[in-house]
PDB file of C-alpha atoms in Angstrom:
ATOM      1  CA  UNK A   1       0.356   0.046  -0.088  1.00  0.00           C
ATOM      2  CA  UNK A   2       2.481   2.514   1.348  1.00  0.00           C
ATOM      3  CA  UNK A   3       4.544   1.883  -2.056  1.00  0.00           C
ATOM      4  CA  UNK A   4       1.807   3.172  -4.105  1.00  0.00           C
ATOM      5  CA  UNK A   5       1.489   5.737  -1.827  1.00  0.00           C
ATOM      6  CA  UNK A   6       4.936   6.628  -3.240  1.00  0.00           C
ATOM      7  CA  UNK A   7       4.603   5.633  -7.048  1.00  0.00           C
ATOM      8  CA  UNK A   8       1.361   7.924  -7.393  1.00  0.00           C
ATOM      9  CA  UNK A   9       2.838  11.047  -5.566  1.00  0.00           C
ATOM     10  CA  UNK A  10       6.448  11.026  -7.500  1.00  0.00           C
ATOM     11  CA  UNK A  11       3.708  10.876 -11.024  1.00  0.00           C
ATOM     12  CA  UNK A  12       1.755  13.305  -9.800  1.00  0.00           C
ATOM     13  CA  UNK A  13       4.955  15.737  -8.966  1.00  0.00           C
ATOM     14  CA  UNK A  14       6.207  14.408 -12.203  1.00  0.00           C
ATOM     15  CA  UNK A  15       3.352  15.565 -13.915  1.00  0.00           C
ATOM     16  CA  UNK A  16       3.411  19.130 -11.939  1.00  0.00           C
ATOM     17  CA  UNK A  17       7.017  19.777 -13.129  1.00  0.00           C
ATOM     18  CA  UNK A  18       6.694  18.467 -17.217  1.00  0.00           C
ATOM     19  CA  UNK A  19       3.513  20.304 -17.427  1.00  0.00           C
ATOM     20  CA  UNK A  20       3.942  24.340 -19.318  1.00  0.00           C
ATOM     21  CA  UNK A  21       3.253  26.822 -16.830  1.00  0.00           C
ATOM     22  CA  UNK A  22       0.241  28.738 -18.402  1.00  0.00           C
ATOM     23  CA  UNK A  23      -1.686  25.959 -16.683  1.00  0.00           C
ATOM     24  CA  UNK A  24      -2.697  26.510 -13.297  1.00  0.00           C
ATOM     25  CA  UNK A  25      -4.070  23.452 -13.075  1.00  0.00           C
ATOM     26  CA  UNK A  26      -0.386  21.658 -12.614  1.00  0.00           C
ATOM     27  CA  UNK A  27      -0.202  23.860  -9.601  1.00  0.00           C
ATOM     28  CA  UNK A  28      -3.450  21.302  -8.208  1.00  0.00           C
ATOM     29  CA  UNK A  29      -1.530  17.809  -9.377  1.00  0.00           C
ATOM     30  CA  UNK A  30       1.398  19.164  -7.134  1.00  0.00           C
ATOM     31  CA  UNK A  31      -0.428  19.888  -4.300  1.00  0.00           C
ATOM     32  CA  UNK A  32      -1.518  16.453  -3.993  1.00  0.00           C
ATOM     33  CA  UNK A  33       1.468  14.570  -5.339  1.00  0.00           C
ATOM     34  CA  UNK A  34       3.050  16.381  -2.071  1.00  0.00           C
ATOM     35  CA  UNK A  35      -0.124  15.358   0.091  1.00  0.00           C
ATOM     36  CA  UNK A  36       0.571  11.588  -0.634  1.00  0.00           C
ATOM     37  CA  UNK A  37       3.960  12.420  -0.026  1.00  0.00           C
ATOM     38  CA  UNK A  38       3.678  13.154   3.545  1.00  0.00           C
ATOM     39  CA  UNK A  39       1.043  10.198   4.057  1.00  0.00           C
ATOM     40  CA  UNK A  40       4.463   8.396   3.204  1.00  0.00           C
ATOM     41  CA  UNK A  41       6.827  10.313   5.292  1.00  0.00           C
ATOM     42  CA  UNK A  42       4.513  10.081   8.325  1.00  0.00           C
ATOM     43  CA  UNK A  43       4.370   6.368   8.524  1.00  0.00           C
ATOM     44  CA  UNK A  44       8.471   5.961   8.491  1.00  0.00           C
ATOM     45  CA  UNK A  45       7.977   7.056  12.702  1.00  0.00           C
ATOM     46  CA  UNK A  46       6.330   3.058  13.501  1.00  0.00           C
ATOM     47  CA  UNK A  47       9.622   1.650  11.846  1.00  0.00           C
ATOM     48  CA  UNK A  48      12.024   3.870  13.741  1.00  0.00           C
ATOM     49  CA  UNK A  49      10.583   3.591  17.038  1.00  0.00           C
ATOM     50  CA  UNK A  50      11.171  -0.257  16.666  1.00  0.00           C
ATOM     51  CA  UNK A  51      14.492   0.254  16.202  1.00  0.00           C
ATOM     52  CA  UNK A  52      14.134   3.071  18.775  1.00  0.00           C
ATOM     53  CA  UNK A  53      16.204   6.056  16.297  1.00  0.00           C
ATOM     54  CA  UNK A  54      14.461   8.600  17.904  1.00  0.00           C
ATOM     55  CA  UNK A  55      16.023  11.130  15.865  1.00  0.00           C
ATOM     56  CA  UNK A  56      14.762   9.781  12.412  1.00  0.00           C
ATOM     57  CA  UNK A  57      11.138   9.604  14.432  1.00  0.00           C
ATOM     58  CA  UNK A  58      11.551  13.580  15.536  1.00  0.00           C
ATOM     59  CA  UNK A  59      13.426  13.986  10.954  1.00  0.00           C
ATOM     60  CA  UNK A  60      10.884  12.032   9.196  1.00  0.00           C
ATOM     61  CA  UNK A  61       7.331  13.763  11.040  1.00  0.00           C
ATOM     62  CA  UNK A  62       9.231  16.790  10.120  1.00  0.00           C
ATOM     63  CA  UNK A  63       9.451  15.873   6.787  1.00  0.00           C
ATOM     64  CA  UNK A  64       6.067  15.536   6.557  1.00  0.00           C
ATOM     65  CA  UNK A  65       4.777  18.553   8.065  1.00  0.00           C
ATOM     66  CA  UNK A  66       7.012  20.939   5.073  1.00  0.00           C
ATOM     67  CA  UNK A  67       5.232  17.959   2.915  1.00  0.00           C
ATOM     68  CA  UNK A  68       2.330  20.060   3.945  1.00  0.00           C
ATOM     69  CA  UNK A  69       2.927  23.186   3.963  1.00  0.00           C
ATOM     70  CA  UNK A  70       4.122  23.025   0.567  1.00  0.00           C
ATOM     71  CA  UNK A  71       1.055  21.231  -0.461  1.00  0.00           C
ATOM     72  CA  UNK A  72      -1.125  24.133   1.170  1.00  0.00           C
ATOM     73  CA  UNK A  73       0.725  26.431  -0.409  1.00  0.00           C
ATOM     74  CA  UNK A  74       0.838  25.751  -3.670  1.00  0.00           C
ATOM     75  CA  UNK A  75      -3.707  25.054  -3.272  1.00  0.00           C
ATOM     76  CA  UNK A  76      -3.141  29.091  -2.728  1.00  0.00           C
ATOM     77  CA  UNK A  77      -1.336  29.967  -5.437  1.00  0.00           C
ATOM     78  CA  UNK A  78      -3.510  27.938  -8.180  1.00  0.00           C
ATOM     79  CA  UNK A  79      -6.918  29.691  -5.950  1.00  0.00           C
ATOM     80  CA  UNK A  80      -4.646  33.085  -6.374  1.00  0.00           C
ATOM     81  CA  UNK A  81      -2.067  32.227  -9.696  1.00  0.00           C
ATOM     82  CA  UNK A  82      -0.742  35.707  -9.386  1.00  0.00           C
ATOM     83  CA  UNK A  83       0.659  34.786  -5.811  1.00  0.00           C
ATOM     84  CA  UNK A  84       2.675  32.658  -7.098  1.00  0.00           C
ATOM     85  CA  UNK A  85       6.807  34.127  -7.500  1.00  0.00           C
ATOM     86  CA  UNK A  86       5.923  36.856  -5.441  1.00  0.00           C
ATOM     87  CA  UNK A  87       8.835  38.474  -3.549  1.00  0.00           C
ATOM     88  CA  UNK A  88      11.176  35.739  -5.589  1.00  0.00           C
ATOM     89  CA  UNK A  89      11.977  35.377  -8.972  1.00  0.00           C
ATOM     90  CA  UNK A  90      11.862  32.198  -9.618  1.00  0.00           C
ATOM     91  CA  UNK A  91       8.641  29.654  -8.879  1.00  0.00           C
ATOM     92  CA  UNK A  92       9.644  28.006  -5.705  1.00  0.00           C
ATOM     93  CA  UNK A  93       7.038  25.466  -4.485  1.00  0.00           C
ATOM     94  CA  UNK A  94       7.458  24.166  -8.168  1.00  0.00           C
ATOM     95  CA  UNK A  95      11.138  24.528  -8.206  1.00  0.00           C
ATOM     96  CA  UNK A  96      10.799  21.874  -4.926  1.00  0.00           C
ATOM     97  CA  UNK A  97       8.319  19.929  -6.552  1.00  0.00           C
ATOM     98  CA  UNK A  98      10.887  19.424  -9.487  1.00  0.00           C
ATOM     99  CA  UNK A  99      13.500  18.342  -7.126  1.00  0.00           C
ATOM    100  CA  UNK A 100      11.584  15.611  -4.750  1.00  0.00           C
ATOM    101  CA  UNK A 101      10.443  14.455  -8.318  1.00  0.00           C
ATOM    102  CA  UNK A 102      13.741  13.746  -9.905  1.00  0.00           C
ATOM    103  CA  UNK A 103      15.426  12.896  -6.241  1.00  0.00           C
ATOM    104  CA  UNK A 104      12.510   9.925  -6.168  1.00  0.00           C
ATOM    105  CA  UNK A 105      12.765   8.716  -8.885  1.00  0.00           C
ATOM    106  CA  UNK A 106      16.472   8.099  -8.259  1.00  0.00           C
ATOM    107  CA  UNK A 107      15.731   6.701  -4.578  1.00  0.00           C
ATOM    108  CA  UNK A 108      12.381   4.795  -5.102  1.00  0.00           C
ATOM    109  CA  UNK A 109      14.025   1.621  -7.594  1.00  0.00           C
ATOM    110  CA  UNK A 110      16.624   1.138  -4.391  1.00  0.00           C
ATOM    111  CA  UNK A 111      13.490   1.307  -2.231  1.00  0.00           C
ATOM    112  CA  UNK A 112      11.234  -0.791  -3.986  1.00  0.00           C
ATOM    113  CA  UNK A 113      12.993  -3.188  -6.471  1.00  0.00           C
ATOM    114  CA  UNK A 114      15.123  -6.030  -5.046  1.00  0.00           C
ATOM    115  CA  UNK A 115      17.700  -6.881  -7.691  1.00  0.00           C
ATOM    116  CA  UNK A 116      18.577  -2.948  -7.163  1.00  0.00           C
ATOM    117  CA  UNK A 117      18.164  -2.974  -3.116  1.00  0.00           C
ATOM    118  CA  UNK A 118      19.837  -6.239  -3.353  1.00  0.00           C
ATOM    119  CA  UNK A 119      22.797  -4.973  -5.456  1.00  0.00           C
ATOM    120  CA  UNK A 120      23.093  -1.676  -3.807  1.00  0.00           C
ATOM    121  CA  UNK A 121      23.515  -2.902  -0.103  1.00  0.00           C
ATOM    122  CA  UNK A 122      25.943  -5.498  -1.906  1.00  0.00           C
ATOM    123  CA  UNK A 123      28.131  -3.483  -3.529  1.00  0.00           C
ATOM    124  CA  UNK A 124      28.797  -1.027   0.257  1.00  0.00           C
ATOM    125  CA  UNK A 125      28.942  -4.401   2.355  1.00  0.00           C
ATOM    126  CA  UNK A 126      31.725  -5.387  -0.021  1.00  0.00           C
ATOM    127  CA  UNK A 127      32.939  -1.873   0.157  1.00  0.00           C
ATOM    128  CA  UNK A 128      32.921  -1.555   3.939  1.00  0.00           C
ATOM    129  CA  UNK A 129      34.907  -4.810   4.125  1.00  0.00           C
ATOM    130  CA  UNK A 130      37.479  -3.575   1.742  1.00  0.00           C
ATOM    131  CA  UNK A 131      38.180  -1.167   3.553  1.00  0.00           C
ATOM    132  CA  UNK A 132      38.330  -3.143   6.670  1.00  0.00           C
ATOM    133  CA  UNK A 133      40.747  -4.651   5.264  1.00  0.00           C
ATOM    134  CA  UNK A 134      43.350  -2.518   4.213  1.00  0.00           C
ATOM    135  CA  UNK A 135      42.650  -0.964   7.826  1.00  0.00           C
ATOM    136  CA  UNK A 136      44.591  -4.641   8.867  1.00  0.00           C
ATOM    137  CA  UNK A 137      41.586  -5.501  10.695  1.00  0.00           C
ATOM    138  CA  UNK A 138      40.111  -9.140  10.658  1.00  0.00           C
ATOM    139  CA  UNK A 139      36.571  -8.098   9.346  1.00  0.00           C
ATOM    140  CA  UNK A 140      34.485 -11.239   7.801  1.00  0.00           C
ATOM    141  CA  UNK A 141      31.546 -11.365   5.111  1.00  0.00           C
ATOM    142  CA  UNK A 142      29.265 -13.055   7.361  1.00  0.00           C
ATOM    143  CA  UNK A 143      26.390 -13.478   4.919  1.00  0.00           C
ATOM    144  CA  UNK A 144      25.827 -11.090   1.900  1.00  0.00           C
ATOM    145  CA  UNK A 145      24.797  -8.267   4.186  1.00  0.00           C
ATOM    146  CA  UNK A 146      26.659  -8.917   7.292  1.00  0.00           C
ATOM    147  CA  UNK A 147      30.065  -8.162   8.213  1.00  0.00           C
ATOM    148  CA  UNK A 148      31.006  -9.804  11.871  1.00  0.00           C
ATOM    149  CA  UNK A 149      33.951  -8.949  13.190  1.00  0.00           C
ATOM    150  CA  UNK A 150      35.139 -10.348  17.001  1.00  0.00           C
ATOM    151  CA  UNK A 151      31.998 -12.416  17.037  1.00  0.00           C
ATOM    152  CA  UNK A 152      29.875  -9.126  17.210  1.00  0.00           C
ATOM    153  CA  UNK A 153      28.448  -8.766  13.881  1.00  0.00           C
ATOM    154  CA  UNK A 154      26.641  -5.731  11.690  1.00  0.00           C
ATOM    155  CA  UNK A 155      24.035  -5.667   9.481  1.00  0.00           C
ATOM    156  CA  UNK A 156      24.043  -2.982   6.062  1.00  0.00           C
ATOM    157  CA  UNK A 157      20.611  -2.644   4.857  1.00  0.00           C
ATOM    158  CA  UNK A 158      19.580   0.436   2.107  1.00  0.00           C
ATOM    159  CA  UNK A 159      19.446   3.091   5.282  1.00  0.00           C
ATOM    160  CA  UNK A 160      23.153   2.479   5.793  1.00  0.00           C
ATOM    161  CA  UNK A 161      24.184   3.410   1.902  1.00  0.00           C
ATOM    162  CA  UNK A 162      23.556   6.944   2.308  1.00  0.00           C
ATOM    163  CA  UNK A 163      21.387   6.741  -0.982  1.00  0.00           C
ATOM    164  CA  UNK A 164      18.733   9.600   0.668  1.00  0.00           C
ATOM    165  CA  UNK A 165      21.008  11.983   1.025  1.00  0.00           C
ATOM    166  CA  UNK A 166      22.278  11.062  -2.927  1.00  0.00           C
ATOM    167  CA  UNK A 167      19.337  11.443  -3.978  1.00  0.00           C
ATOM    168  CA  UNK A 168      18.483  14.271  -2.506  1.00  0.00           C
ATOM    169  CA  UNK A 169      21.585  15.941  -3.873  1.00  0.00           C
ATOM    170  CA  UNK A 170      21.120  14.283  -7.636  1.00  0.00           C
ATOM    171  CA  UNK A 171      17.088  16.036  -7.219  1.00  0.00           C
ATOM    172  CA  UNK A 172      18.134  19.707  -6.227  1.00  0.00           C
ATOM    173  CA  UNK A 173      21.071  19.531  -8.817  1.00  0.00           C
ATOM    174  CA  UNK A 174      18.961  18.393 -11.592  1.00  0.00           C
ATOM    175  CA  UNK A 175      16.300  20.690 -10.957  1.00  0.00           C
ATOM    176  CA  UNK A 176      18.598  23.626 -11.583  1.00  0.00           C
ATOM    177  CA  UNK A 177      19.007  25.785 -14.694  1.00  0.00           C
ATOM    178  CA  UNK A 178      22.350  26.253 -14.822  1.00  0.00           C
ATOM    179  CA  UNK A 179      25.346  25.469 -17.646  1.00  0.00           C
ATOM    180  CA  UNK A 180      26.707  21.757 -17.770  1.00  0.00           C
ATOM    181  CA  UNK A 181      30.290  22.584 -16.843  1.00  0.00           C
ATOM    182  CA  UNK A 182      28.359  23.760 -13.240  1.00  0.00           C
ATOM    183  CA  UNK A 183      26.158  21.337 -12.907  1.00  0.00           C
ATOM    184  CA  UNK A 184      28.771  18.529 -13.004  1.00  0.00           C
ATOM    185  CA  UNK A 185      31.292  19.936 -11.013  1.00  0.00           C
ATOM    186  CA  UNK A 186      28.550  20.296  -7.876  1.00  0.00           C
ATOM    187  CA  UNK A 187      27.534  16.614  -8.993  1.00  0.00           C
ATOM    188  CA  UNK A 188      31.131  15.413  -8.708  1.00  0.00           C
ATOM    189  CA  UNK A 189      31.557  17.598  -5.264  1.00  0.00           C
ATOM    190  CA  UNK A 190      28.548  15.839  -3.851  1.00  0.00           C
ATOM    191  CA  UNK A 191      27.790  12.322  -5.174  1.00  0.00           C
ATOM    192  CA  UNK A 192      31.430  10.894  -4.803  1.00  0.00           C
ATOM    193  CA  UNK A 193      31.916  12.228  -1.616  1.00  0.00           C
ATOM    194  CA  UNK A 194      28.795  11.620   0.319  1.00  0.00           C
ATOM    195  CA  UNK A 195      29.074   7.566  -0.754  1.00  0.00           C
ATOM    196  CA  UNK A 196      33.042   7.596  -0.358  1.00  0.00           C
ATOM    197  CA  UNK A 197      32.357   9.237   3.661  1.00  0.00           C
ATOM    198  CA  UNK A 198      29.480   6.814   4.264  1.00  0.00           C
ATOM    199  CA  UNK A 199      31.614   3.970   3.868  1.00  0.00           C
ATOM    200  CA  UNK A 200      34.036   5.619   6.093  1.00  0.00           C
ATOM    201  CA  UNK A 201      30.570   5.997   8.276  1.00  0.00           C
ATOM    202  CA  UNK A 202      29.615   1.975   8.430  1.00  0.00           C
ATOM    203  CA  UNK A 203      33.528   1.059   8.360  1.00  0.00           C
ATOM    204  CA  UNK A 204      33.733   3.495  11.711  1.00  0.00           C
ATOM    205  CA  UNK A 205      30.863   2.557  13.505  1.00  0.00           C
ATOM    206  CA  UNK A 206      31.413  -1.851  12.523  1.00  0.00           C
ATOM    207  CA  UNK A 207      34.778  -1.095  14.349  1.00  0.00           C
ATOM    208  CA  UNK A 208      33.197   1.353  17.293  1.00  0.00           C
ATOM    209  CA  UNK A 209      30.898  -1.981  17.689  1.00  0.00           C
ATOM    210  CA  UNK A 210      33.291  -4.807  17.784  1.00  0.00           C
ATOM    211  CA  UNK A 211      36.654  -3.547  19.653  1.00  0.00           C
ATOM    212  CA  UNK A 212      33.370  -2.266  22.018  1.00  0.00           C
ATOM    213  CA  UNK A 213      34.777   1.644  22.097  1.00  0.00           C
ATOM    214  CA  UNK A 214      32.175   2.547  24.509  1.00  0.00           C
ATOM    215  CA  UNK A 215      30.992  -0.320  26.680  1.00  0.00           C
ATOM    216  CA  UNK A 216      27.292  -2.343  26.081  1.00  0.00           C
ATOM    217  CA  UNK A 217      26.025   0.315  23.901  1.00  0.00           C
ATOM    218  CA  UNK A 218      28.560   0.608  21.645  1.00  0.00           C
ATOM    219  CA  UNK A 219      26.723   0.002  18.523  1.00  0.00           C
ATOM    220  CA  UNK A 220      24.125   2.494  19.953  1.00  0.00           C
ATOM    221  CA  UNK A 221      26.540   5.104  20.470  1.00  0.00           C
ATOM    222  CA  UNK A 222      28.569   4.689  17.342  1.00  0.00           C
ATOM    223  CA  UNK A 223      25.747   4.482  15.091  1.00  0.00           C
ATOM    224  CA  UNK A 224      22.901   6.554  16.481  1.00  0.00           C
ATOM    225  CA  UNK A 225      24.789   9.482  18.116  1.00  0.00           C
ATOM    226  CA  UNK A 226      28.194  10.287  16.867  1.00  0.00           C
ATOM    227  CA  UNK A 227      27.605   8.554  13.057  1.00  0.00           C
ATOM    228  CA  UNK A 228      24.399  11.030  12.479  1.00  0.00           C
ATOM    229  CA  UNK A 229      26.260  14.521  14.210  1.00  0.00           C
ATOM    230  CA  UNK A 230      29.146  13.369  11.908  1.00  0.00           C
ATOM    231  CA  UNK A 231      27.001  12.674   8.601  1.00  0.00           C
ATOM    232  CA  UNK A 232      24.763  16.051   9.646  1.00  0.00           C
ATOM    233  CA  UNK A 233      28.652  17.951   9.620  1.00  0.00           C
ATOM    234  CA  UNK A 234      29.663  16.609   6.183  1.00  0.00           C
ATOM    235  CA  UNK A 235      26.395  17.193   4.289  1.00  0.00           C
ATOM    236  CA  UNK A 236      26.580  20.558   5.661  1.00  0.00           C
ATOM    237  CA  UNK A 237      29.996  21.366   4.443  1.00  0.00           C
ATOM    238  CA  UNK A 238      29.254  19.768   1.263  1.00  0.00           C
ATOM    239  CA  UNK A 239      25.732  21.611   0.903  1.00  0.00           C
ATOM    240  CA  UNK A 240      27.645  24.909   1.475  1.00  0.00           C
ATOM    241  CA  UNK A 241      30.313  23.566  -1.943  1.00  0.00           C
ATOM    242  CA  UNK A 242      26.937  22.898  -3.858  1.00  0.00           C
ATOM    243  CA  UNK A 243      25.700  25.715  -2.733  1.00  0.00           C
ATOM    244  CA  UNK A 244      28.959  27.623  -4.000  1.00  0.00           C
ATOM    245  CA  UNK A 245      28.924  25.922  -6.910  1.00  0.00           C
ATOM    246  CA  UNK A 246      25.438  26.750  -8.101  1.00  0.00           C
ATOM    247  CA  UNK A 247      23.924  29.727  -6.249  1.00  0.00           C
ATOM    248  CA  UNK A 248      20.063  29.150  -7.794  1.00  0.00           C
ATOM    249  CA  UNK A 249      19.925  26.413  -4.874  1.00  0.00           C
ATOM    250  CA  UNK A 250      20.395  29.181  -2.625  1.00  0.00           C
ATOM    251  CA  UNK A 251      17.093  30.810  -3.348  1.00  0.00           C
ATOM    252  CA  UNK A 252      15.483  27.683  -3.502  1.00  0.00           C
ATOM    253  CA  UNK A 253      16.120  27.152  -0.411  1.00  0.00           C
ATOM    254  CA  UNK A 254      15.980  30.540   0.759  1.00  0.00           C
ATOM    255  CA  UNK A 255      12.320  30.446  -0.406  1.00  0.00           C
ATOM    256  CA  UNK A 256      11.259  27.271   1.177  1.00  0.00           C
ATOM    257  CA  UNK A 257      12.585  28.626   4.840  1.00  0.00           C
ATOM    258  CA  UNK A 258      10.635  31.203   3.650  1.00  0.00           C
ATOM    259  CA  UNK A 259       7.754  29.248   2.576  1.00  0.00           C
ATOM    260  CA  UNK A 260       8.407  27.572   6.304  1.00  0.00           C
ATOM    261  CA  UNK A 261       9.052  30.391   8.754  1.00  0.00           C
ATOM    262  CA  UNK A 262       5.415  31.895   7.890  1.00  0.00           C
ATOM    263  CA  UNK A 263       3.795  29.226   8.504  1.00  0.00           C
ATOM    264  CA  UNK A 264       4.508  28.682  11.386  1.00  0.00           C
ATOM    265  CA  UNK A 265       4.558  32.663  12.212  1.00  0.00           C
ATOM    266  CA  UNK A 266       1.395  32.017  11.338  1.00  0.00           C
ATOM    267  CA  UNK A 267       0.325  29.059  14.001  1.00  0.00           C
ATOM    268  CA  UNK A 268       1.472  30.952  16.741  1.00  0.00           C
ATOM    269  CA  UNK A 269       0.415  33.953  16.166  1.00  0.00           C
ATOM    270  CA  UNK A 270      -3.057  32.215  16.108  1.00  0.00           C
ATOM    271  CA  UNK A 271      -1.920  29.898  19.669  1.00  0.00           C
ATOM    272  CA  UNK A 272      -0.844  33.696  21.166  1.00  0.00           C
ATOM    273  CA  UNK A 273      -4.440  35.026  20.082  1.00  0.00           C
ATOM    274  CA  UNK A 274      -6.349  31.825  21.105  1.00  0.00           C
ATOM    275  CA  UNK A 275      -4.548  32.297  24.693  1.00  0.00           C
TER     276      UNK A 275
END
């Protein structure tokens, strides 16, 4: 069921992206796409609560709320076409929709198609094992997606491949109208770097867990805390570099932030008024 919702959301966003701008009904298609997309994100906390990953619980709920804010804004833009792009030379919601559609088209096949899922996870597992051996650690592959060392085993899953972050940057970069050289430079500064850094992250988690660097809770501390903080810092730096190469992305991010902050201020004002 949730897989169907994902593909419906992507299809509606693509319709919005490819439909000529003179047809304002594309805003309704985009809005519907974001609503379906929010359903997907609001479904995710169930999984993360099961594995006690509360950081991602908060993250996916936040993403779901952002989806609804963009959907609401696109409905207003459909009703009042003149408000599109006010205060900015570009259509922020349409650009965000295109970026999301393109990123999703790259990500969802890996998430939903078994042969691609298995290939990607297997490749990351092999690359991680190779690095461990290069560092002279006695790790071994105990299954196609599991690495064992010192009696401890770590399973590599899709979330360990950084495919979400890679898809995000691909969508953002591909949605920008810029010279090919700039787009290529932004791609090289993000996608390969993210993949390599993610292999380093997986290596760190396995070593920290197998060597029990942080005691009985070594995996939780290494994976849920240190690795996530490190990944966040790395993605921030990569995003900064990409935006220096493609300053058009700054306008998109600023525009989305203004939409979110404006909505938050309205909600807070209503709450304050009710009190």
